[in-house]
mmCIF file of C-alpha atoms and ligand atoms in Angstrom:
data_model
loop_
_atom_site.group_PDB
_atom_site.id
_atom_site.type_symbol
_atom_site.label_atom_id
_atom_site.label_comp_id
_atom_site.label_asym_id
_atom_site.label_seq_id
_atom_site.Cartn_x
_atom_site.Cartn_y
_atom_site.Cartn_z
ATOM 1 C CA MET A 1 0.359 -0.031 -0.210
ATOM 2 C CA VAL A 2 1.165 3.187 -1.049
ATOM 3 C CA ILE A 3 0.194 6.636 0.460
ATOM 4 C CA VAL A 4 0.974 10.176 -0.663
ATOM 5 C CA GLY A 5 0.365 13.296 1.388
ATOM 6 C CA ASP A 6 -1.456 13.683 4.792
ATOM 7 C CA ASP A 7 -6.003 13.802 2.986
ATOM 8 C CA PRO A 8 -6.710 12.240 6.404
ATOM 9 C CA ALA A 9 -10.509 10.426 4.852
ATOM 10 C CA SER A 10 -7.069 7.898 2.911
ATOM 11 C CA GLN A 11 -5.365 7.810 6.213
ATOM 12 C CA VAL A 12 -8.834 6.584 6.815
ATOM 13 C CA TYR A 13 -9.199 3.930 4.135
ATOM 14 C CA VAL A 14 -5.510 2.830 4.359
ATOM 15 C CA LYS A 15 -5.554 2.373 7.777
ATOM 16 C CA ASN A 16 -8.452 -0.022 7.278
ATOM 17 C CA LYS A 17 -7.408 -1.835 4.272
ATOM 18 C CA GLU A 18 -3.923 -2.476 6.869
ATOM 19 C CA LYS A 19 -6.355 -4.058 9.212
ATOM 20 C CA ALA A 20 -8.573 -6.507 7.068
ATOM 21 C CA CYS A 21 -4.464 -7.628 5.761
ATOM 22 C CA GLU A 22 -3.719 -8.337 9.455
ATOM 23 C CA ALA A 23 -7.039 -9.405 10.233
ATOM 24 C CA VAL A 24 -7.244 -12.106 6.927
ATOM 25 C CA GLY A 25 -2.849 -13.735 7.507
ATOM 26 C CA PHE A 26 -1.877 -11.007 4.772
ATOM 27 C CA ASN A 27 1.619 -9.880 5.215
ATOM 28 C CA SER A 28 1.912 -5.571 3.975
ATOM 29 C CA PHE A 29 4.284 -3.024 3.673
ATOM 30 C CA LYS A 30 2.737 0.537 3.895
ATOM 31 C CA TYR A 31 4.841 3.292 2.222
ATOM 32 C CA ALA A 32 3.306 6.781 3.393
ATOM 33 C CA LEU A 33 5.495 9.285 1.470
ATOM 34 C CA PRO A 34 5.511 12.951 1.801
ATOM 35 C CA ALA A 35 2.784 15.674 -0.682
ATOM 36 C CA GLU A 36 5.658 16.763 -1.880
ATOM 37 C CA THR A 37 7.098 12.993 -3.523
ATOM 38 C CA THR A 38 7.768 12.933 -7.057
ATOM 39 C CA GLU A 39 6.187 11.424 -9.871
ATOM 40 C CA GLU A 40 9.741 9.383 -11.117
ATOM 41 C CA GLU A 41 10.264 8.765 -6.666
ATOM 42 C CA LEU A 42 6.467 7.752 -7.139
ATOM 43 C CA LEU A 43 7.579 5.666 -10.011
ATOM 44 C CA ALA A 44 11.097 4.270 -8.874
ATOM 45 C CA LEU A 45 8.877 2.659 -5.834
ATOM 46 C CA VAL A 46 5.864 1.339 -8.300
ATOM 47 C CA ASP A 47 8.509 0.211 -10.592
ATOM 48 C CA LYS A 48 10.192 -1.973 -6.486
ATOM 49 C CA LEU A 49 7.128 -3.180 -5.942
ATOM 50 C CA ASN A 50 6.415 -4.418 -9.044
ATOM 51 C CA ASN A 51 9.963 -6.863 -8.963
ATOM 52 C CA ASP A 52 9.333 -7.280 -5.431
ATOM 53 C CA ASP A 53 8.270 -10.823 -5.383
ATOM 54 C CA ARG A 54 7.140 -10.342 -1.824
ATOM 55 C CA VAL A 55 4.520 -8.773 -3.209
ATOM 56 C CA ASP A 56 1.956 -9.751 -4.927
ATOM 57 C CA GLY A 57 -1.073 -6.613 -4.780
ATOM 58 C CA ILE A 58 -0.009 -2.296 -5.234
ATOM 59 C CA LEU A 59 -2.351 -0.150 -3.833
ATOM 60 C CA VAL A 60 -1.632 3.299 -4.770
ATOM 61 C CA GLN A 61 -4.101 5.930 -3.106
ATOM 62 C CA LEU A 62 -5.892 7.706 -5.100
ATOM 63 C CA PRO A 63 -6.683 10.562 -5.359
ATOM 64 C CA LEU A 64 -2.826 10.879 -4.825
ATOM 65 C CA PRO A 65 -2.397 14.816 -4.093
ATOM 66 C CA LYS A 66 -2.593 17.587 -7.743
ATOM 67 C CA HIS A 67 0.702 17.809 -9.240
ATOM 68 C CA LEU A 68 0.799 13.990 -10.188
ATOM 69 C CA ASP A 69 -1.169 12.579 -12.229
ATOM 70 C CA ASP A 70 -3.189 8.950 -11.180
ATOM 71 C CA LYS A 71 -2.801 8.124 -14.622
ATOM 72 C CA ILE A 72 0.599 7.507 -15.413
ATOM 73 C CA ILE A 73 1.507 5.977 -12.183
ATOM 74 C CA ILE A 74 -1.605 3.510 -12.799
ATOM 75 C CA ASN A 75 -0.303 2.743 -15.874
ATOM 76 C CA ASN A 76 3.179 1.750 -13.800
ATOM 77 C CA ILE A 77 1.765 -1.123 -11.747
ATOM 78 C CA ARG A 78 2.020 -4.208 -13.586
ATOM 79 C CA VAL A 79 -0.697 -6.165 -15.219
ATOM 80 C CA ASP A 80 -0.906 -8.977 -12.762
ATOM 81 C CA LYS A 81 -0.349 -6.725 -8.930
ATOM 82 C CA ASP A 82 -3.265 -4.299 -10.279
ATOM 83 C CA VAL A 83 -5.349 -5.533 -6.799
ATOM 84 C CA ASP A 84 -7.683 -2.098 -7.914
ATOM 85 C CA ALA A 85 -8.371 -3.509 -10.890
ATOM 86 C CA PHE A 86 -7.950 0.053 -12.304
ATOM 87 C CA HIS A 87 -4.927 -0.637 -14.745
ATOM 88 C CA PRO A 88 -6.168 0.135 -18.578
ATOM 89 C CA VAL A 89 -5.185 -3.781 -19.397
ATOM 90 C CA ASN A 90 -7.749 -4.236 -16.317
ATOM 91 C CA VAL A 91 -10.825 -2.347 -17.162
ATOM 92 C CA GLY A 92 -10.539 -3.145 -21.023
ATOM 93 C CA LYS A 93 -10.664 -7.418 -19.927
ATOM 94 C CA ILE A 94 -13.870 -5.599 -17.297
ATOM 95 C CA MET A 95 -15.787 -4.563 -20.579
ATOM 96 C CA ILE A 96 -14.856 -8.316 -22.371
ATOM 97 C CA GLY A 97 -16.473 -10.435 -19.435
ATOM 98 C CA ASP A 98 -12.532 -11.796 -19.200
ATOM 99 C CA TYR A 99 -10.967 -10.934 -16.213
ATOM 100 C CA SER A 100 -8.797 -11.752 -13.132
ATOM 101 C CA PHE A 101 -9.783 -8.889 -11.521
ATOM 102 C CA LEU A 102 -13.006 -6.500 -10.399
ATOM 103 C CA PRO A 103 -12.771 -3.392 -9.391
ATOM 104 C CA CYS A 104 -13.407 -3.448 -5.327
ATOM 105 C CA THR A 105 -16.328 -1.688 -4.809
ATOM 106 C CA PRO A 106 -18.881 -2.477 -7.283
ATOM 107 C CA ALA A 107 -17.752 -6.059 -6.410
ATOM 108 C CA GLY A 108 -18.705 -5.315 -4.008
ATOM 109 C CA VAL A 109 -21.816 -3.411 -4.467
ATOM 110 C CA MET A 110 -22.938 -6.949 -6.370
ATOM 111 C CA GLU A 111 -22.219 -9.177 -3.816
ATOM 112 C CA LEU A 112 -24.301 -7.173 -1.647
ATOM 113 C CA ILE A 113 -26.926 -7.624 -4.143
ATOM 114 C CA LYS A 114 -26.793 -11.098 -4.898
ATOM 115 C CA SER A 115 -27.184 -11.627 -1.238
ATOM 116 C CA THR A 116 -30.859 -10.063 -1.212
ATOM 117 C CA GLY A 117 -31.663 -13.707 -3.386
ATOM 118 C CA THR A 118 -32.564 -11.258 -5.897
ATOM 119 C CA GLU A 119 -31.734 -12.309 -9.324
ATOM 120 C CA VAL A 120 -30.572 -9.334 -11.783
ATOM 121 C CA ALA A 121 -31.606 -11.164 -15.225
ATOM 122 C CA GLY A 122 -34.435 -9.044 -16.810
ATOM 123 C CA LYS A 123 -34.327 -6.050 -13.805
ATOM 124 C CA GLU A 124 -34.181 -2.209 -14.497
ATOM 125 C CA CYS A 125 -31.139 -1.112 -13.152
ATOM 126 C CA VAL A 126 -30.347 2.463 -12.768
ATOM 127 C CA VAL A 127 -26.503 3.400 -11.848
ATOM 128 C CA ILE A 128 -26.281 7.377 -10.382
ATOM 129 C CA GLY A 129 -23.431 8.106 -11.889
ATOM 130 C CA ARG A 130 -20.623 7.624 -14.693
ATOM 131 C CA SER A 131 -16.354 7.461 -12.896
ATOM 132 C CA ASN A 132 -13.835 5.141 -13.641
ATOM 133 C CA ILE A 133 -13.907 3.894 -10.769
ATOM 134 C CA VAL A 134 -17.201 2.833 -9.688
ATOM 135 C CA GLY A 135 -20.221 4.679 -12.444
ATOM 136 C CA LYS A 136 -19.111 2.539 -15.718
ATOM 137 C CA PRO A 137 -17.988 -0.571 -14.271
ATOM 138 C CA GLN A 138 -20.676 -0.995 -12.106
ATOM 139 C CA ALA A 139 -23.321 -0.246 -14.816
ATOM 140 C CA MET A 140 -20.683 -3.058 -17.336
ATOM 141 C CA LEU A 141 -21.029 -5.905 -13.989
ATOM 142 C CA LEU A 142 -24.470 -5.425 -14.017
ATOM 143 C CA LEU A 143 -24.503 -5.580 -17.548
ATOM 144 C CA HIS A 144 -23.093 -8.431 -16.981
ATOM 145 C CA GLU A 145 -25.503 -9.970 -15.372
ATOM 146 C CA ASN A 146 -27.491 -9.362 -17.760
ATOM 147 C CA GLY A 147 -29.726 -6.886 -15.626
ATOM 148 C CA THR A 148 -31.196 -3.446 -17.528
ATOM 149 C CA VAL A 149 -28.991 -0.913 -17.431
ATOM 150 C CA THR A 150 -29.116 3.025 -17.121
ATOM 151 C CA ILE A 151 -26.648 5.235 -16.664
ATOM 152 C CA THR A 152 -27.623 8.628 -15.055
ATOM 153 C CA HIS A 153 -24.967 11.926 -14.581
ATOM 154 C CA SER A 154 -25.447 15.142 -13.819
ATOM 155 C CA LYS A 155 -27.064 15.831 -17.680
ATOM 156 C CA THR A 156 -29.551 13.584 -16.710
ATOM 157 C CA LYS A 157 -33.346 14.964 -17.177
ATOM 158 C CA ASP A 158 -36.039 14.174 -14.815
ATOM 159 C CA LEU A 159 -33.388 12.008 -13.381
ATOM 160 C CA LYS A 160 -36.367 10.934 -10.268
ATOM 161 C CA ALA A 161 -38.244 8.987 -12.563
ATOM 162 C CA VAL A 162 -34.729 7.861 -14.031
ATOM 163 C CA CYS A 163 -34.334 6.346 -10.670
ATOM 164 C CA ARG A 164 -38.033 5.054 -10.027
ATOM 165 C CA ARG A 165 -37.982 2.877 -13.350
ATOM 166 C CA ALA A 166 -34.737 1.054 -10.731
ATOM 167 C CA ASP A 167 -35.497 -2.253 -8.910
ATOM 168 C CA ILE A 168 -32.573 -1.956 -8.688
ATOM 169 C CA LEU A 169 -30.471 0.976 -7.990
ATOM 170 C CA VAL A 170 -27.114 1.912 -7.034
ATOM 171 C CA ALA A 171 -26.228 5.877 -6.022
ATOM 172 C CA ALA A 172 -22.547 7.087 -6.385
ATOM 173 C CA VAL A 173 -22.325 10.320 -6.131
ATOM 174 C CA GLY A 174 -21.258 11.844 -4.034
ATOM 175 C CA ARG A 175 -23.450 14.053 -2.223
ATOM 176 C CA ALA A 176 -24.423 13.592 0.802
ATOM 177 C CA ARG A 177 -28.465 12.358 1.198
ATOM 178 C CA MET A 178 -29.629 13.197 -2.473
ATOM 179 C CA VAL A 179 -31.980 10.473 -3.189
ATOM 180 C CA LYS A 180 -35.343 10.610 -0.388
ATOM 181 C CA ALA A 181 -37.878 8.513 -1.166
ATOM 182 C CA ASP A 182 -38.971 10.018 -4.248
ATOM 183 C CA TYR A 183 -36.623 7.908 -6.188
ATOM 184 C CA ILE A 184 -37.021 4.497 -4.728
ATOM 185 C CA LYS A 185 -39.510 1.635 -6.962
ATOM 186 C CA GLU A 186 -41.478 0.183 -3.257
ATOM 187 C CA GLY A 187 -39.590 -2.708 -3.026
ATOM 188 C CA ALA A 188 -36.867 -1.641 -4.659
ATOM 189 C CA VAL A 189 -32.292 -2.779 -3.688
ATOM 190 C CA VAL A 190 -31.030 0.177 -3.075
ATOM 191 C CA ILE A 191 -27.525 0.206 -2.814
ATOM 192 C CA ASP A 192 -25.582 4.025 -1.311
ATOM 193 C CA VAL A 193 -21.774 3.559 -2.308
ATOM 194 C CA GLY A 194 -21.276 7.603 -1.414
ATOM 195 C CA MET A 195 -19.134 8.362 0.900
ATOM 196 C CA ASN A 196 -20.302 12.000 2.901
ATOM 197 C CA ARG A 197 -19.291 14.004 4.984
ATOM 198 C CA ASP A 198 -23.243 16.147 6.403
ATOM 199 C CA GLU A 199 -23.426 20.054 7.101
ATOM 200 C CA ASN A 200 -22.613 18.342 10.929
ATOM 201 C CA GLY A 201 -19.661 16.170 9.665
ATOM 202 C CA LYS A 202 -21.470 12.936 9.666
ATOM 203 C CA LEU A 203 -20.402 10.534 7.702
ATOM 204 C CA CYS A 204 -23.707 9.495 5.574
ATOM 205 C CA GLY A 205 -24.550 8.479 1.966
ATOM 206 C CA ASP A 206 -25.270 9.694 -0.940
ATOM 207 C CA VAL A 207 -29.005 8.310 0.021
ATOM 208 C CA ASP A 208 -31.545 9.184 2.311
ATOM 209 C CA PHE A 209 -31.492 6.041 4.993
ATOM 210 C CA GLU A 210 -33.954 7.027 7.140
ATOM 211 C CA ASP A 211 -36.432 8.472 4.724
ATOM 212 C CA CYS A 212 -35.960 5.418 1.913
ATOM 213 C CA LYS A 213 -35.642 2.954 4.341
ATOM 214 C CA GLU A 214 -39.187 1.963 5.003
ATOM 215 C CA LYS A 215 -40.297 2.134 1.200
ATOM 216 C CA ALA A 216 -37.051 0.034 -0.390
ATOM 217 C CA GLY A 217 -36.666 -3.838 -0.209
ATOM 218 C CA PHE A 218 -32.942 -3.435 0.731
ATOM 219 C CA ILE A 219 -31.390 -0.474 1.373
ATOM 220 C CA THR A 220 -27.300 -0.429 2.524
ATOM 221 C CA PRO A 221 -26.292 1.042 5.380
ATOM 222 C CA VAL A 222 -23.587 4.702 5.519
ATOM 223 C CA PRO A 223 -21.328 3.703 7.170
ATOM 224 C CA GLY A 224 -21.105 0.239 7.281
ATOM 225 C CA GLY A 225 -22.219 -1.800 3.589
ATOM 226 C CA VAL A 226 -20.842 -0.628 0.713
ATOM 227 C CA GLY A 227 -17.113 0.206 1.762
ATOM 228 C CA PRO A 228 -16.332 -3.450 4.096
ATOM 229 C CA MET A 229 -17.046 -5.109 1.044
ATOM 230 C CA THR A 230 -14.753 -2.442 -1.071
ATOM 231 C CA ILE A 231 -12.143 -4.437 1.614
ATOM 232 C CA ALA A 232 -13.398 -7.567 0.897
ATOM 233 C CA MET A 233 -12.878 -7.805 -2.465
ATOM 234 C CA LEU A 234 -9.911 -6.313 -2.150
ATOM 235 C CA MET A 235 -7.951 -8.543 -0.333
ATOM 236 C CA LYS A 236 -10.477 -11.225 -2.398
ATOM 237 C CA ASN A 237 -8.452 -10.016 -5.903
ATOM 238 C CA THR A 238 -4.485 -9.889 -3.199
ATOM 239 C CA LEU A 239 -5.812 -13.436 -3.140
ATOM 240 C CA THR A 240 -6.516 -14.761 -5.799
ATOM 241 C CA ALA A 241 -2.755 -12.817 -7.350
ATOM 242 C CA GLY A 242 -1.121 -13.997 -4.844
ATOM 243 C CA LYS A 243 -2.581 -18.187 -6.107
ATOM 244 C CA GLU A 244 -2.358 -16.933 -9.687
ATOM 245 C CA HIS A 245 2.096 -15.781 -9.138
ATOM 246 C CA HIS A 246 2.785 -18.733 -6.150
ATOM 247 C CA GLY A 247 1.495 -20.405 -9.395
ATOM 248 C CA ILE A 248 -1.503 -22.569 -6.411
ATOM 249 C CA LYS A 249 -5.197 -23.330 -7.945
HETATM 250 P P1 NDP B 301 -17.257 11.449 -8.810
HETATM 251 O O1 NDP B 301 -17.086 12.903 -8.521
HETATM 252 O O2 NDP B 301 -15.751 11.003 -9.673
HETATM 253 O O3 NDP B 301 -18.851 10.990 -9.570
HETATM 254 C C1 NDP B 301 -19.373 10.971 -9.233
HETATM 255 C C2 NDP B 301 -20.791 11.041 -10.310
HETATM 256 O O4 NDP B 301 -21.813 11.800 -9.105
HETATM 257 C C3 NDP B 301 -20.200 12.047 -11.972
HETATM 258 O O5 NDP B 301 -20.682 11.343 -13.372
HETATM 259 C C4 NDP B 301 -21.655 12.870 -11.766
HETATM 260 O O6 NDP B 301 -21.799 13.816 -12.963
HETATM 261 C C5 NDP B 301 -22.296 12.377 -10.844
HETATM 262 N N1 NDP B 301 -23.334 13.224 -10.090
HETATM 263 C C6 NDP B 301 -22.741 14.292 -9.487
HETATM 264 N N2 NDP B 301 -23.907 15.428 -9.401
HETATM 265 C C7 NDP B 301 -25.204 14.153 -9.558
HETATM 266 C C8 NDP B 301 -26.812 14.994 -10.030
HETATM 267 N N3 NDP B 301 -27.201 16.207 -8.991
HETATM 268 N N4 NDP B 301 -26.889 14.013 -10.541
HETATM 269 C C9 NDP B 301 -27.162 13.402 -11.827
HETATM 270 N N5 NDP B 301 -25.391 12.423 -11.096
HETATM 271 C C10 NDP B 301 -24.866 13.514 -10.675
HETATM 272 O O7 NDP B 301 -17.174 9.756 -7.676
HETATM 273 P P2 NDP B 301 -16.636 8.940 -7.733
HETATM 274 O O8 NDP B 301 -17.132 7.742 -8.188
HETATM 275 O O9 NDP B 301 -15.076 8.816 -7.671
HETATM 276 O O10 NDP B 301 -17.603 8.028 -6.000
HETATM 277 C C11 NDP B 301 -19.238 8.377 -5.590
HETATM 278 C C12 NDP B 301 -19.578 8.457 -4.580
HETATM 279 O O11 NDP B 301 -18.757 7.475 -4.246
HETATM 280 C C13 NDP B 301 -18.663 9.074 -3.841
HETATM 281 O O12 NDP B 301 -19.615 9.566 -2.467
HETATM 282 C C14 NDP B 301 -17.383 8.827 -2.846
HETATM 283 O O13 NDP B 301 -16.290 9.221 -1.289
HETATM 284 C C15 NDP B 301 -17.934 7.674 -2.408
HETATM 285 N N6 NDP B 301 -17.023 5.780 -3.127
HETATM 286 C C16 NDP B 301 -17.108 5.081 -2.028
HETATM 287 C C17 NDP B 301 -16.412 3.841 -1.957
HETATM 288 C C18 NDP B 301 -16.676 2.755 -0.339
HETATM 289 O O14 NDP B 301 -15.699 2.017 -0.840
HETATM 290 N N7 NDP B 301 -17.370 3.142 -0.375
HETATM 291 C C19 NDP B 301 -15.676 4.108 -3.204
HETATM 292 C C20 NDP B 301 -15.417 5.082 -3.713
HETATM 293 C C21 NDP B 301 -15.990 5.911 -4.177
HETATM 294 P P3 NDP B 301 -20.780 14.192 -14.094
HETATM 295 O O15 NDP B 301 -20.040 12.698 -14.893
HETATM 296 O O16 NDP B 301 -21.443 14.649 -15.171
HETATM 297 O O17 NDP B 301 -20.202 14.814 -13.362
#
């Protein structure tokens, strides 16, 4: 795990990932670099980890400080150690359904949907958000499971009406409690990816849990929903990478 700078949220995420590694019995090496680290220095570390046989998975915590280009760094992580599945080769493999790693947050969402017993095939699925790390891969995974998928974003007209069609609604917006009961269909599966701070600094999701909990068939809380599943999927990807590197079936 590589963390650059002192973004408080990133510090918490990395700490939680370290704890998860310890819980499942993985060795983890944390490299905490100062905010003024140069691209050359960071690339040199990535290269060292790419060539370190003790390392099966590399995670560079995003976002990086502004002077560093996420894309350049991610593109230099070895594809078979890219346990976040952000490298363009892994993204392409997900598109064609031929992959070793799934991106952690969307994969965690799929597990949560599966845990409700809801079959995705044939269902109306609406994803709010189209980022490369959540919205787009989420839509792709729902499509692979034969959902009828709509991706919405900030230019979508009448978002509420589109969301109300959803049997499965995934919110990945980054706006505190934006999704209210009038966005959801009675009995829908509502998965909240958002991690926001409200006006009082309290951690909350994109969905107004209290407003929606009676109307939804299933709903995930924040904290305690998608976040822990994301970390579980990171552990799964790391195990997959480790098995592949050591030739274990
Ligand atoms: P981005 O900011 O990259 O993307 C947000 C998306 O939401 C964009 O596509 C944007 O549209 C869309 N959007 C913004 N406002 C509206 C609106 N009013 N109506 C409809 N769509 C809107 O965020 P991320 O995808 O990176 O993250 C989303 C949320 O998920 C954040 O709260 C983040 O913290 C959280 N997150 C949680 C993780 C976890 O492990 N639990 C992991 C990753 C993220 P447009 O493209 O048009 O700008």
